[in-house]
Coordinates of C-alpha atoms in Angstrom, one line a residue:
Chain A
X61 CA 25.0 86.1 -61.9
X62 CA 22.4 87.4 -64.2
X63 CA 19.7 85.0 -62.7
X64 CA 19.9 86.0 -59.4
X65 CA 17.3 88.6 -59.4
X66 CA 14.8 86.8 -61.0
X67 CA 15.6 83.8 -59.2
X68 CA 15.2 85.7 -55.6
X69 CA 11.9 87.2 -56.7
X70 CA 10.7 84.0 -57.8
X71 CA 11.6 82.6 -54.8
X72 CA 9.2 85.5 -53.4
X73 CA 6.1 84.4 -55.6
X74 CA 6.5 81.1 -54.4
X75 CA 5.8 81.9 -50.6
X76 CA 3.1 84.3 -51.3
X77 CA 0.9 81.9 -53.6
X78 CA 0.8 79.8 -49.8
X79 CA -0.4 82.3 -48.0
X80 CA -3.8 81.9 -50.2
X81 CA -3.9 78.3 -49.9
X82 CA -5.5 76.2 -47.1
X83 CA -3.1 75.4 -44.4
X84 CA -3.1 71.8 -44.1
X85 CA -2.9 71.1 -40.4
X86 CA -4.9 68.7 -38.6
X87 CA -6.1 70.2 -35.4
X88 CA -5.6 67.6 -33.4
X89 CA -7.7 67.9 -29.9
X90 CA -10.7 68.9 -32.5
X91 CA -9.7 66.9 -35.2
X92 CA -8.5 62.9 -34.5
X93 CA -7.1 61.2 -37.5
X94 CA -8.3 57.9 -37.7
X95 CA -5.5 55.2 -36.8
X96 CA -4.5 52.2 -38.6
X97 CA -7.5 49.3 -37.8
X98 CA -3.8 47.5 -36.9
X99 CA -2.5 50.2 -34.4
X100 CA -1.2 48.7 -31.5
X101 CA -2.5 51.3 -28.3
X102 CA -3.5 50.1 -24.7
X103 CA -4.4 47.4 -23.9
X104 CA -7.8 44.9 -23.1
X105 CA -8.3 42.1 -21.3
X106 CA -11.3 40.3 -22.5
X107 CA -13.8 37.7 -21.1
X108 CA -15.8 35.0 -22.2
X109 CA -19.6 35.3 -23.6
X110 CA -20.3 33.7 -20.0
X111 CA -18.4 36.6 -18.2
X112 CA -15.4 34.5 -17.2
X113 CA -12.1 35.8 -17.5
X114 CA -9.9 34.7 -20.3
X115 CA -6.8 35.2 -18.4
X116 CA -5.4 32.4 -16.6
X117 CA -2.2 33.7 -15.0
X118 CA -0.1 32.1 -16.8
X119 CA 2.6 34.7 -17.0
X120 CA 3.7 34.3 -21.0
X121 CA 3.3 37.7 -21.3
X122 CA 5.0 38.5 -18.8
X123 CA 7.9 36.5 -20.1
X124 CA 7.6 37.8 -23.3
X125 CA 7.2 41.8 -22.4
X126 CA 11.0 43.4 -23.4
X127 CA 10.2 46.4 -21.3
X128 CA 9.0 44.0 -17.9
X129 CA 6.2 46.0 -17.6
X130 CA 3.6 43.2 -16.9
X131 CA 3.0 42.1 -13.4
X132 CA 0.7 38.7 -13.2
X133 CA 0.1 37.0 -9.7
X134 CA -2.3 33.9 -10.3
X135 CA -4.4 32.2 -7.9
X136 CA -6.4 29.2 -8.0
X137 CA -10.1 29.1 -9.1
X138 CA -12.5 28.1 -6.2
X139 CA -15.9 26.1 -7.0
X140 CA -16.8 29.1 -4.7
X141 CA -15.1 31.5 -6.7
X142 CA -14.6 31.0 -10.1
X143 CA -13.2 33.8 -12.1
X144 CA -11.9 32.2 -14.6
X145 CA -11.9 29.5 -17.4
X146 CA -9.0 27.5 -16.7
X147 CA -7.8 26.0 -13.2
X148 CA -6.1 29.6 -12.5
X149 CA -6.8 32.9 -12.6
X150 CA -5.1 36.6 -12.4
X151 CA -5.4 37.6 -9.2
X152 CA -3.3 40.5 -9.9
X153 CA -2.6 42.0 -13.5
X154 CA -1.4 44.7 -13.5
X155 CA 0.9 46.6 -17.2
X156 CA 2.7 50.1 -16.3
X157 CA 2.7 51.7 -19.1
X158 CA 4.7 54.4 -18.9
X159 CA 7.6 51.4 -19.3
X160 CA 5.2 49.7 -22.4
X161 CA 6.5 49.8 -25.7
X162 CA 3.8 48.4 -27.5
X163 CA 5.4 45.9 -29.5
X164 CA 2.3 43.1 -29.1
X165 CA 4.8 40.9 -28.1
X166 CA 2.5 40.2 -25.2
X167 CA -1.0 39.4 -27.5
X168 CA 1.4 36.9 -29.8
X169 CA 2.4 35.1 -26.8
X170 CA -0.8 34.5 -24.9
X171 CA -2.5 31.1 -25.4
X172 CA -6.6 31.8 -24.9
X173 CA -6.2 35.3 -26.6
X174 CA -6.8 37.4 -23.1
X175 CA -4.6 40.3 -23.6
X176 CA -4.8 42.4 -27.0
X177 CA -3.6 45.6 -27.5
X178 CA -6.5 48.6 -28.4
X179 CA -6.2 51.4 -30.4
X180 CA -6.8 53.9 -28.4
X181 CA -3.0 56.2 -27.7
X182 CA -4.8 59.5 -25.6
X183 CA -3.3 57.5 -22.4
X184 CA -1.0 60.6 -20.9
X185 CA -1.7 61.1 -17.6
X186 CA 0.0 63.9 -14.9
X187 CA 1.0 61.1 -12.5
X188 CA 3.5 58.4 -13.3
X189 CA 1.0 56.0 -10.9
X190 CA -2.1 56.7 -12.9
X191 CA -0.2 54.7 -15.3
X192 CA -0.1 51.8 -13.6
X193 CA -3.5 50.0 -15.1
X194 CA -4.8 47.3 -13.0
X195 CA -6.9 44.5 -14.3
X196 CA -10.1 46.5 -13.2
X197 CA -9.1 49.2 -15.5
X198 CA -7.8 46.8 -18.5
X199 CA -11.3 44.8 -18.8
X200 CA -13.2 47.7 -19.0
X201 CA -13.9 50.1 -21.8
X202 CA -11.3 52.3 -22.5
X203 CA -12.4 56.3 -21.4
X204 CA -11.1 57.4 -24.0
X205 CA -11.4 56.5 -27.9
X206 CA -9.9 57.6 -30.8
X207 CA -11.8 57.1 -34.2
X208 CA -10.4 54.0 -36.4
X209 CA -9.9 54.0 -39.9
X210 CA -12.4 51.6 -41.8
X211 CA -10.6 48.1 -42.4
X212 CA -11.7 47.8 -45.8
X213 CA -9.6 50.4 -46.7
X214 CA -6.7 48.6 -45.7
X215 CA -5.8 45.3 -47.4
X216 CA -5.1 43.9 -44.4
X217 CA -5.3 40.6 -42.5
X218 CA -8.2 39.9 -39.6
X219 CA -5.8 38.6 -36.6
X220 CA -7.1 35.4 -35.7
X221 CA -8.0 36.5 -32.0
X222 CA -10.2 39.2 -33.6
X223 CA -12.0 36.3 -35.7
X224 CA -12.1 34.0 -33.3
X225 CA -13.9 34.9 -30.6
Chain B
X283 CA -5.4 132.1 -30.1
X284 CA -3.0 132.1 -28.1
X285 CA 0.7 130.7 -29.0
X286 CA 0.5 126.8 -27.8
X287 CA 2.1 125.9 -25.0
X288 CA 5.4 123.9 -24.6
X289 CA 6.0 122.3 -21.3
X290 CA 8.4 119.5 -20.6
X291 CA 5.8 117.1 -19.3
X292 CA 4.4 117.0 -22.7
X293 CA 7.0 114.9 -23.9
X294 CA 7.7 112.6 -20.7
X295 CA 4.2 111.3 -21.4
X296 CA 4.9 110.9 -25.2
X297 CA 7.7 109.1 -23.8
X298 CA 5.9 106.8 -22.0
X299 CA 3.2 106.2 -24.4
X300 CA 5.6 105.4 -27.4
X301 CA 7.8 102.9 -25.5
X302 CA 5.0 101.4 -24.1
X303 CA 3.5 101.0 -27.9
X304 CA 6.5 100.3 -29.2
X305 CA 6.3 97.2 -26.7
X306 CA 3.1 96.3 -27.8
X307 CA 3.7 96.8 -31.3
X308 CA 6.7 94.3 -30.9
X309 CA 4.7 91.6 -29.0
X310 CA 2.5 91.6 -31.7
X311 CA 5.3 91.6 -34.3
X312 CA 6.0 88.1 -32.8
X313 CA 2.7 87.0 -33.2
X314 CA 2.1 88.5 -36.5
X315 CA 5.3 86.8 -37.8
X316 CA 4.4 83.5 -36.7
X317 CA 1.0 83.8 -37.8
X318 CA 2.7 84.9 -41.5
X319 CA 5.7 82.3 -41.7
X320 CA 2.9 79.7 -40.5
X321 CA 0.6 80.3 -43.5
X322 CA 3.2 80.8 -45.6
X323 CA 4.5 77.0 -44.7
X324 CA 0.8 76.1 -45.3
X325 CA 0.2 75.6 -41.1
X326 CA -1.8 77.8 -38.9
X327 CA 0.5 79.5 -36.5
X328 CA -0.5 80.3 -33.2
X329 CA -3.9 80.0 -33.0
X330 CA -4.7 78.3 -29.7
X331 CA -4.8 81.2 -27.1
X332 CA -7.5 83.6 -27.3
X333 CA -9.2 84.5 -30.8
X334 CA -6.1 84.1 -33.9
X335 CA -3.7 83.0 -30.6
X336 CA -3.8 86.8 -30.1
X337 CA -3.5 86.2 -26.5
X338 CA -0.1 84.1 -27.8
X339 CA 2.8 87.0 -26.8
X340 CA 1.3 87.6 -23.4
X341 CA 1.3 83.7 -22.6
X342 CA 5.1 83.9 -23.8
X343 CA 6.1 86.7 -21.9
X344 CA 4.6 85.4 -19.1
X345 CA 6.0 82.1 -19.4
X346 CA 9.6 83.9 -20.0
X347 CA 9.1 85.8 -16.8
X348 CA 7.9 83.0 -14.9
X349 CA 10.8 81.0 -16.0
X350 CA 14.1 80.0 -14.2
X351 CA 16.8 82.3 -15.6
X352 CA 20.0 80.3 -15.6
X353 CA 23.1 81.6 -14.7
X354 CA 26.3 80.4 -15.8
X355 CA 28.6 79.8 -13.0
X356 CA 31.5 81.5 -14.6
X357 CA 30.1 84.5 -16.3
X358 CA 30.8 87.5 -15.0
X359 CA 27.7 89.3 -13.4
X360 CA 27.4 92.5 -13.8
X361 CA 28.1 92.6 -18.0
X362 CA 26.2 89.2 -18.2
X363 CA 23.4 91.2 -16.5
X364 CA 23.8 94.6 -18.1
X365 CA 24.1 93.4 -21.9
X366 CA 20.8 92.3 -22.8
X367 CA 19.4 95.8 -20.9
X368 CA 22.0 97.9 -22.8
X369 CA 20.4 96.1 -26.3
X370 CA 17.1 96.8 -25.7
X371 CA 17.8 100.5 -23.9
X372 CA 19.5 101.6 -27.4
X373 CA 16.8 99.7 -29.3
X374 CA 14.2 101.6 -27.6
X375 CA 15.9 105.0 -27.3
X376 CA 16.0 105.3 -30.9
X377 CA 11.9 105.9 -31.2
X378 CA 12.6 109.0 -29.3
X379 CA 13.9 111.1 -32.5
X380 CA 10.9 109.5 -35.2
X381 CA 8.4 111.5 -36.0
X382 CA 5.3 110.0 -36.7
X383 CA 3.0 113.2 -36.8
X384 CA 2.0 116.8 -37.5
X385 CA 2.0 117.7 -34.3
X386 CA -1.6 119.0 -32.6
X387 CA -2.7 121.9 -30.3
X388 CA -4.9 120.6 -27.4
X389 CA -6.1 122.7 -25.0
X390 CA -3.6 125.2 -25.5
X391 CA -0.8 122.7 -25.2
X392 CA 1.6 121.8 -28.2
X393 CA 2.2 118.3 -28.8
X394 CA 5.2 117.7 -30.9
X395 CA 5.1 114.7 -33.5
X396 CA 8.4 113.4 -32.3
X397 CA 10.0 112.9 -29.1
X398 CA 13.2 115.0 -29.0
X399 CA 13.4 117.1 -32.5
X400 CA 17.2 117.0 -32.7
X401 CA 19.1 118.8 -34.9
X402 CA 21.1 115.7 -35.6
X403 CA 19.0 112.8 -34.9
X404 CA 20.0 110.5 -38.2
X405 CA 23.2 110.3 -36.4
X406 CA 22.1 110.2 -32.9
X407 CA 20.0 106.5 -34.5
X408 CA 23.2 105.0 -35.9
X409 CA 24.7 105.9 -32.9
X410 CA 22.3 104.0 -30.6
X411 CA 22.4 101.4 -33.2
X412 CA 26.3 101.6 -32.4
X413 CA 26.0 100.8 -29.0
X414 CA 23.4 98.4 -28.8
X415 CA 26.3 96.1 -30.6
X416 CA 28.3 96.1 -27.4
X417 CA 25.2 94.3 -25.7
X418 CA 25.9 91.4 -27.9
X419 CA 29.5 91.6 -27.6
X420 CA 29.6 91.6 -24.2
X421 CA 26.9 89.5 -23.7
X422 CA 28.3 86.6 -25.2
X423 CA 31.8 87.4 -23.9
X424 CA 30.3 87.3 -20.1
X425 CA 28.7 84.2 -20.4
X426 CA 32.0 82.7 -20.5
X427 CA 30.9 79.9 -23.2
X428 CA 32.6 79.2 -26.0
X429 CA 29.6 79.1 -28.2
X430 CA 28.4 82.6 -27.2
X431 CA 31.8 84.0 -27.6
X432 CA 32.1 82.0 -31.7
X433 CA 28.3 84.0 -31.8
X434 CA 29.1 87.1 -30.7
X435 CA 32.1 87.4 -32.7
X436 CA 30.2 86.5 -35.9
X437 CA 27.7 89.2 -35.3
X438 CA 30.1 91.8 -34.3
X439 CA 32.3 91.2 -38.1
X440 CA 28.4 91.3 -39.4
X441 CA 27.1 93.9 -37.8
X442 CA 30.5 96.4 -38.2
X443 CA 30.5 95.5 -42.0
X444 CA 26.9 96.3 -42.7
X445 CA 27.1 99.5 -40.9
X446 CA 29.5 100.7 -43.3
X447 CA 27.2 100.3 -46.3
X448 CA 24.2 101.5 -44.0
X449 CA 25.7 104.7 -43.1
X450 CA 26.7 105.3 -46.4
X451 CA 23.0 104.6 -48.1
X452 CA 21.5 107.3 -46.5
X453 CA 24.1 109.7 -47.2
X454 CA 22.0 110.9 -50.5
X455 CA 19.0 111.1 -48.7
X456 CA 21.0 113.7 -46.7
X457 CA 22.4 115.4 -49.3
X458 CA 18.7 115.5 -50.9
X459 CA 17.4 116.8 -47.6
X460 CA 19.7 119.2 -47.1
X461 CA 19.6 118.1 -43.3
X462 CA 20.5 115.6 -40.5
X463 CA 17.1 116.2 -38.3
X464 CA 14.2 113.4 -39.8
X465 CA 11.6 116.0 -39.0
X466 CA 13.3 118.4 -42.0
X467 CA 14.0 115.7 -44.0
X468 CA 10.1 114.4 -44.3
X469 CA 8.9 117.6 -45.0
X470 CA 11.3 118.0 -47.4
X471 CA 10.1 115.0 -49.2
X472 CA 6.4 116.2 -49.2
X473 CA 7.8 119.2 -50.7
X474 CA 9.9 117.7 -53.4
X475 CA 9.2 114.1 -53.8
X476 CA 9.5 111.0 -51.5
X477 CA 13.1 109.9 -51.8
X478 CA 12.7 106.2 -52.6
X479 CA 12.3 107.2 -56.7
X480 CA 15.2 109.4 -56.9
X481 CA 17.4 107.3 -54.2
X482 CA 16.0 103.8 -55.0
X483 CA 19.9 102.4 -55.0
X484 CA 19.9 104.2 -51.3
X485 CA 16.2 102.2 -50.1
X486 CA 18.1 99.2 -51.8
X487 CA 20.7 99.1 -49.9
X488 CA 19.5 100.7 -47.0
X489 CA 16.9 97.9 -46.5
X490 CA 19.4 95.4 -47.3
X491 CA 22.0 96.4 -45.0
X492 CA 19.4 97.0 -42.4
X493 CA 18.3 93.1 -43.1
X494 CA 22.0 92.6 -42.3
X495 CA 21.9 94.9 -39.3
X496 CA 19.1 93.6 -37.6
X497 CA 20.4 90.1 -38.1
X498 CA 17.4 89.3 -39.7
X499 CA 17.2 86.1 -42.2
X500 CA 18.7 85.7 -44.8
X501 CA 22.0 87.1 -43.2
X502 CA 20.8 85.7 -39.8
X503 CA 24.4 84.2 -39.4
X504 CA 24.5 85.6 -35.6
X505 CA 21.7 83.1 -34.7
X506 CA 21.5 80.5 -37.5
X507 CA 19.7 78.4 -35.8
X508 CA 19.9 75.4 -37.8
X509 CA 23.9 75.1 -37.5
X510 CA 24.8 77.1 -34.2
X511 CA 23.8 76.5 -31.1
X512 CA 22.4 80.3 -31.1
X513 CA 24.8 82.7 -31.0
X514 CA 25.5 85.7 -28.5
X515 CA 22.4 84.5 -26.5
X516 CA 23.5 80.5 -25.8
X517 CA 24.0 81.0 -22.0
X518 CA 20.7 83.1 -21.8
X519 CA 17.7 82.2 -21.0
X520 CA 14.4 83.6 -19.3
X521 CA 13.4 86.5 -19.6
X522 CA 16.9 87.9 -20.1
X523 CA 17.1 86.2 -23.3
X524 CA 13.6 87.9 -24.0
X525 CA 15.6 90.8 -23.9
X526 CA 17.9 90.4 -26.8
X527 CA 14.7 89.0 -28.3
X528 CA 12.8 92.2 -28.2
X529 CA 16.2 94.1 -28.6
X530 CA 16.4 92.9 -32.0
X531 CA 12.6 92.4 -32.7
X532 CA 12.7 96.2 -31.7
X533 CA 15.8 97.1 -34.3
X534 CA 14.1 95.5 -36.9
X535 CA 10.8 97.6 -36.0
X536 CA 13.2 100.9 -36.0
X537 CA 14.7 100.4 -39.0
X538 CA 11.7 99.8 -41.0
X539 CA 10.2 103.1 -39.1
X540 CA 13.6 104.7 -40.4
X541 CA 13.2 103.4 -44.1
X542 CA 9.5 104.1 -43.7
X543 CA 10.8 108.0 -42.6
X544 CA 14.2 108.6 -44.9
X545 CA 12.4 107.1 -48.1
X546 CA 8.3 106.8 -48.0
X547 CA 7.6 110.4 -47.0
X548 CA 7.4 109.8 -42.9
X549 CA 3.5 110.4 -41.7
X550 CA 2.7 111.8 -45.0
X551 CA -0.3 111.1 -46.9
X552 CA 0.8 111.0 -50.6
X553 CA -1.6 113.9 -52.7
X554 CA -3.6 114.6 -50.4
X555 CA -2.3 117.2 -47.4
X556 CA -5.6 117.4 -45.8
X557 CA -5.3 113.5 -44.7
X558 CA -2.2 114.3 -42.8
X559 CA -3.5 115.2 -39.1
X560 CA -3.5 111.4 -39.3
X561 CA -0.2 111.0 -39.4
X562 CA 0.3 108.6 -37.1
X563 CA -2.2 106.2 -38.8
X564 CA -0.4 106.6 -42.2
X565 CA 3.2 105.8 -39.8
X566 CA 1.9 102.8 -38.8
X567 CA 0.5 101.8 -41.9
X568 CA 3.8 101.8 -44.0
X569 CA 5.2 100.4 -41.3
X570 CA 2.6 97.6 -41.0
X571 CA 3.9 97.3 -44.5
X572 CA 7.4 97.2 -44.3
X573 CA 7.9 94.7 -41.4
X574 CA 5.5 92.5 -43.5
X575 CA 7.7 92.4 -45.9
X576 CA 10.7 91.6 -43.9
X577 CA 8.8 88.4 -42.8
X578 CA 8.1 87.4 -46.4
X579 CA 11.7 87.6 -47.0
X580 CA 12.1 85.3 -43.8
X581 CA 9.8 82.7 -45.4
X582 CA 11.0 83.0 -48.7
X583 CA 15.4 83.3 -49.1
X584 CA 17.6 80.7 -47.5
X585 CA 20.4 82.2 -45.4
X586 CA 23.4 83.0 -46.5
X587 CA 27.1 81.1 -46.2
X588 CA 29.4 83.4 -44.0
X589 CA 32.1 83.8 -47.2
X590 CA 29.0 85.0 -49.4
X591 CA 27.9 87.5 -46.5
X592 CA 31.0 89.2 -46.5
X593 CA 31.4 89.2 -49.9
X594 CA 28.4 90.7 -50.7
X595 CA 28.9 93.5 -47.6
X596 CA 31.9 94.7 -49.1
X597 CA 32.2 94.0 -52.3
X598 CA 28.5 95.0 -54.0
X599 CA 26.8 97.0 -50.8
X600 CA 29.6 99.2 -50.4
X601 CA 30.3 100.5 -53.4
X602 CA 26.9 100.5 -54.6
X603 CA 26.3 102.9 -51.6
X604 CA 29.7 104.9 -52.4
X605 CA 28.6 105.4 -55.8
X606 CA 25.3 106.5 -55.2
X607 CA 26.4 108.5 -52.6
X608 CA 28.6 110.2 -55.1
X609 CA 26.5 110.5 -58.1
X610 CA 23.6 112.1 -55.7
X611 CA 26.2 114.6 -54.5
X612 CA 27.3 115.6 -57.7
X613 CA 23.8 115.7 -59.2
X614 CA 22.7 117.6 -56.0
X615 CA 25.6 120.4 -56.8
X616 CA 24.5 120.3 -60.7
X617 CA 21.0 121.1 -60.2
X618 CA 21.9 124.1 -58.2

């Protein structure tokens, strides 16, 4: 019983010594932490050096997304038109992501290394269709970037597509 | 010169001024404990609209009035509707009988430095205070929720026990006073002394009891908003919710007002009675104080089991407050 005073007013200098400290929020619109060089955000699709699409249309990421949220519709290359490597292409591709969950299930299963996931995460939009990224919008530049930690740092493995090509 | 005036009008507008400050003053009591309880956390606290997130309590109310206000199917209207006014009516009526000032001659006109000066008006506040306890009651009894009605019961045992101990803390400032009206009993104190050195077990358990009145952490069992849903005020929501808000934001600016005017000296400058034409300044300044502190408590004490509230409400506030009452009377008859 006799502790309770000093306790409470202890409790007391406790609080105040914060109040002269320097909050330690990250103001986040002005302020980006850098992500993980391993953070899985949106996603790319890349091309060849020759400006041929790696994609082929094969689907296996499709088959392999948990959510569903891949669409792929493949066509055939042309001599004519040739947007491809292989004997098919991606006629449509498109990911909603507003249904993506980001596991990288999709990057493990692709064979030629097409589809990796970013790290960019500032992808909210105010309409669910702006959401919907088309294969336009996947093979270019993301709009927006978010800083990335330096990989040294990390003691962590280059992936193999990252290496590669 | 003339005798000053006094004209009825004088005091409508004082009227209108104070509970339009009083508004302000507990907007910015929002802000100002946010801001506080943020650095004390080590964060930032509003800071986002306008300079310091200043703008921060006129982006909430104008997102409360904006927003839908939800009404239970069941609740009964007319109480559901009325109980949040009736809480923030008694909450503001009680500024009317605070003197914050001298009172000044302007062109010939008297202007008071309180509201009504009532011969009575310690009692008229606890009365107020009385009533404004029916808005929760009935509040959460209208909305027809079982939640509000476990909430509002809770603060009514709270709030009835407290008052006990409250009532009975200022009783030696009364008795030191010699007088029920606030405006006798601050002069009194910059005659004699300011009462919180001769009744510092009253301030004690004035302030603590007033904690408890204003259901203010750590005996914010009403709300407890880490175990309840959130008391009397579940079913609310809009800016009928904003009401009980400001109803008790508004208590909790009274009572520190009242502390500030039974125990610090009022308006008073201590020493020196040429500072005190700026009464108002010196009002606001202990004030400033006082609410401060009621925040650092916030940050600083967990809250309070329900067996240990009532526990401590009757069995150390009251009869610390009986005794002292007691002890001050007989004292009071020694002296003389």
């Amino acid at each position: 019983m006799a502790q309770v005073v000093p306790n409470t007013l202890k409790g007391f200098g406790v609080t105040l010594k914060q109040v002269f400290k320097k909050p330690l929020t990250q103001q986040y619109p002005e302020y980006k932490h850098p992500v993980y060089p391993r953070f899985r955000g949106r996603h790319r699709l890349h091309v060849h050096a020759n400006g041929l699409e790696k994609c082929v249309g094969c689907s296996l990421c499709a088959a392999a997304c948990p959510s569903d949220c891949i669409r792929v519709v493949a066509a055939e290359n042309t001599p004519e038109n040739r947007v491809s490597a292989g004997e098919r292409y991606a006629r449509i591709y498109e990911i909603n992501l507003s249904r993506c969950i980001f596991c990288g299930y999709c990057e493990l299963a692709c064979p030629f290394d097409a589809i990796t996931l970013g790290n960019d995460f500032e992808i909210s939009e105010y309409n669910r269709d702006d959401l919907i990224y088309d294969k336009e919008m996947l093979l270019k530049e993301p709009v927006k970037k978010v800083p990335v930690a330096d990989r040294s740092l990390y003691d962590t493995p280059i992936p193999y597509y990252r290496s590669h090509s | 010169m003339t005798h000053p005036k006094e004209t009825w009008w004088v005091a409508l507008i004082e009227v209108g001024v104070i509970i339009n400050l009083v508004m302000v003053a507990f907007a910015y009591t929002t802000w100002l404990e946010r801001k506080v309880l943020g650095r004390m956390q080590r964060r930032f606290g509003p800071n986002r609209a306008g300079p310091f997130g200043l703008l921060q309590p006129i982006a909430d109310l104008v997102k409360l009035i904006r927003k839908e206000s939800f009404f239970p199917a069941s609740a009964h209207e007319i109480p559901y509707i009325l109980a949040p006014i009736l809480s923030t009516f008694t909450a503001l009526a009680a500024f009317a009988v605070i003197p914050w000032g001298k009172g000044w001659t302007v062109h010939g006109y008297y202007i008071p430095g309180v509201v009504s000066n009532l011969p009575i008006s310690l009692i008229l506040i606890f009365a107020l205070g009385s009533i404004g306890i029916y808005g929760y009651i009935v509040g959460g009894w209208a909305s027809d929720s079982k939640y509000a009605i476990l909430g509002s019961m809770r603060t009514c045992a709270q709030l009835v026990s407290y008052e006990v101990s409250l009532a009975l803390s200022v009783l030696g400032v009364v008795l030191m006073g010699q007088s029920l009206n606030l405006v006798d009993i601050v002069d009194k104190q910059q005659t004699t002394v300011w009462f919180f050195i001769p009744q510092f077990v009253g301030l004690c358990v004035f302030l603590l009891g007033g904690i408890a009145e204003t259901s203010r952490p750590p005996f914010d069992l009403p709300e407890a908003d880490t175990e309840l849903v959130a008391g009397y005020h579940t079913e609310y929501s809009g800016m009928r919710w904003g009401l009980f808000q400001m109803a008790e934001y508004i208590n909790m600016i009274v009572l520190s007002s009242l502390a500030v005017t039974l125990f610090f000296g009022g308006w008073h400058f201590p020493w020196v009675p040429s500072l005190d034409k700026f009464g108002p300044i010196w009002f606001c300044l202990k004030l400033a104080i006082l609410v401060n502190a009621f925040i650092w408590l916030r940050a600083s004490q967990p809250r309070l089991r329900y067996d240990q509230l009532m526990r401590f409400g009757w069995k150390i506030l009251l009869p610390a407050a009986t005794i002292n009452a007691l002890v001050t009377a007989l004292l009071v008859v020694w002296v003389k």
